[in-house]
Amino acid sequence: MEKIKMTTPLVEMDGDEMTRVLWKLIKDELLLPFIDLNTEYYDLGLVHRNETNDQVTIDSAEATKKYGVAVKCATITPNAARMTEYNLKEMYKSPNGTIRAILDGTVFRAPIIVKGIEPYIKTWKKPITIARHAYGDVYKASEMKVSGPGKAELVFTDENGNETRELIHNFKGAGILQGMHNLEGSIESFARSCFNFAIDTKQDLWFATKDTISKKYDHTFKDIFQEIYDKEYADKFNELGIEYFYTLIDDAVARVVRSEGGYIWACKNYDGDVMSDMLATAFGSLSMMTSVLVSPNGYYEYEAAHGTVQRHYYKHLKGEETSTNPIATIYAWTGALRKRGELDGIPELGKFADALERACVKTIEDGKMTKDLALITTLDNPVTLNTQDFIKAVRETLEGLL
Ligand code: NAP
Ligand code: MG
């Protein structure tokens, strides 16, 4: 078989620990034999981030702006223990945070569904994709403890020194206070990312807030989404036969549980934090969650939702056998290759991505899987494979399909 050619490079962001081991295996076994892989390589492994004072992370995000599509391996976010382990010059920020700040995007997370790994909610047949707004609200709030009686007010001072005041509460005794904010620009970007992603994936978009209680704050989210939808997206949605649906957050939760899935659920920052863990768990496994950062300018960065699987890596370093699930990392590559193919008009790339995803699903449904899935599968007599053998099994299935 002739290898598939690529015209534009994919931005490749390598990472850390066990996922770095997976990264090489996936390329060697599942990609390089089939594709003339054209990537611009950035090593975001912590050693190289430290050598470059984290410049490599910034460069990789800038390259994503240039080419449009990136695929990222999981990376270590340094903490005190990592400072010593890697002898770091600085406690660098999370690469995902740095990249998101440069691309200004929204993160979409979706589970990979296979027979034998059943969602806890029986009605769920299709994936539910969570889109979490990643700016502001309680994550950028100021807080205060009030020790006794007194008056609390919100005060806004404009550039000319004019004050606007709003009473929060006349305290009769001790209590607590919180002041939070968001930005129209950030909400607009969030809305556009969500509408674009709905069009891209041809799925309905749901959005929910608590606008009946929060008549200015949450209502602004609702209004911005509606205005942008009406002006820029309604026609395209109608054309594709997909729907934009707004409701209250508590109603949304009830509907999600009763639904079949197959839509995107846009959430405010805190709702998204809570609901993405609920969905990941309810769908079965963190190692089966994909993640893509979509910028309002149409840049895409694909990755797995899980981390570097540190515990497995230490076993690997000791020469012990591991059984680490590569599926979400493989899907990061297929997502990126499919998007590259779409943008460059190379349908073979999309077809290859489809085949590789089918090979992943089929291998598991045929009963061959990594340990994390073997522990929760409803299939009888699953065969638990180690990391390398599972990837080889996917390769065999793929060759059968191609
Ligand atoms: P983690 O790497 O997601 O792993 C947590 C646990 O989940 C693992 O110990 C393992 O459980 C299970 N697991 C996750 N992915 C798996 C897979 N592919 N196959 C099998 N089991 C899997 O989270 P963490 O251990 O809290 O974090 C490790 C490092 O990752 C940290 O340095 C953190 O900063 C970083 N991190 C990076 C990203 C990112 O780059 N996007 C995201 C999150 C965390 P068992 O040990 O029970 O087998
Ligand atoms: Mg969380």
CSV table of C-alpha atoms and ligand atoms in Angstrom, one decimal, residues 17 19 22 72-78 82 96 109 286-287 303-312 323-326 370 372, ligand 1:
chain,number,residue,atom,x,y,z
A,17,GLU,CA,6.0,9.9,31.2
A,19,THR,CA,2.0,9.0,27.5
A,22,LEU,CA,2.6,5.6,24.2
A,72,LYS,CA,-0.7,17.1,22.0
A,73,CYS,CA,0.6,14.4,24.3
A,74,ALA,CA,-0.2,14.7,28.0
A,75,THR,CA,2.3,16.8,29.9
A,76,ILE,CA,3.4,17.3,33.6
A,77,THR,CA,2.1,20.4,35.3
A,78,PRO,CA,4.9,21.1,37.7
A,82,ARG,CA,8.4,17.9,40.2
A,96,ASN,CA,-2.5,23.5,28.6
A,109,ARG,CA,-14.5,16.6,25.8
A,286,LEU,CA,-11.2,8.5,32.0
A,287,SER,CA,-8.8,6.7,29.7
A,303,GLU,CA,-5.3,15.6,23.0
A,304,ALA,CA,-6.4,12.9,25.5
A,305,ALA,CA,-8.3,14.1,28.6
A,306,HIS,CA,-6.1,12.1,31.0
A,307,GLY,CA,-2.7,12.9,32.4
A,308,THR,CA,0.7,11.3,32.0
A,309,VAL,CA,-0.2,8.2,33.9
A,310,GLN,CA,2.7,8.6,36.3
A,311,ARG,CA,2.2,5.4,38.3
A,312,HIS,CA,2.4,3.3,35.2
A,323,SER,CA,-1.1,-2.1,30.7
A,324,THR,CA,-1.8,1.5,29.8
A,325,ASN,CA,-4.7,2.4,27.6
A,326,PRO,CA,-3.6,4.3,24.4
A,370,THR,CA,-6.0,-3.0,28.5
A,372,ASP,CA,-8.4,-0.6,33.1
B,1,NAP,P1,-3.6,10.7,35.2
B,1,NAP,O1,-2.3,10.7,34.5
B,1,NAP,O2,-4.8,11.0,34.4
B,1,NAP,O3,-3.8,9.3,35.9
B,1,NAP,C1,-4.6,9.0,37.0
B,1,NAP,C2,-4.9,7.5,37.1
B,1,NAP,O4,-5.9,7.2,36.2
B,1,NAP,C3,-3.8,6.6,36.7
B,1,NAP,O5,-2.9,6.4,37.8
B,1,NAP,C4,-4.5,5.4,36.2
B,1,NAP,O6,-5.0,4.6,37.3
B,1,NAP,C5,-5.7,6.0,35.5
B,1,NAP,N1,-5.4,6.3,34.1
B,1,NAP,C6,-5.4,7.5,33.5
B,1,NAP,N2,-5.2,7.4,32.2
B,1,NAP,C7,-5.0,6.1,32.0
B,1,NAP,C8,-4.7,5.3,30.8
B,1,NAP,N3,-4.5,5.9,29.6
B,1,NAP,N4,-4.6,4.0,30.9
B,1,NAP,C9,-4.8,3.4,32.1
B,1,NAP,N5,-5.1,4.0,33.2
B,1,NAP,C10,-5.2,5.4,33.2
B,1,NAP,O7,-3.6,11.7,36.4
B,1,NAP,P2,-2.5,12.0,37.5
B,1,NAP,O8,-1.8,10.8,37.9
B,1,NAP,O9,-3.2,12.8,38.5
B,1,NAP,O10,-1.5,13.0,36.9
B,1,NAP,C11,-0.2,12.6,36.3
B,1,NAP,C12,0.4,13.8,35.7
B,1,NAP,O11,-0.4,14.2,34.5
B,1,NAP,C13,0.6,15.1,36.5
B,1,NAP,O12,1.9,15.5,36.5
B,1,NAP,C14,-0.4,16.1,36.0
B,1,NAP,O13,0.1,17.4,36.0
B,1,NAP,C15,-0.5,15.6,34.5
B,1,NAP,N6,-1.8,15.9,33.9
B,1,NAP,C16,-1.7,16.4,32.6
B,1,NAP,C17,-2.8,16.6,31.8
B,1,NAP,C18,-2.7,17.1,30.4
B,1,NAP,O14,-1.6,17.3,29.9
B,1,NAP,N7,-3.8,17.3,29.7
B,1,NAP,C19,-4.1,16.4,32.4
B,1,NAP,C20,-4.2,15.9,33.7
B,1,NAP,C21,-3.0,15.7,34.4
B,1,NAP,P3,-4.3,3.4,38.0
B,1,NAP,O15,-3.0,4.0,38.5
B,1,NAP,O16,-5.2,3.0,39.1
B,1,NAP,O17,-4.0,2.4,37.0
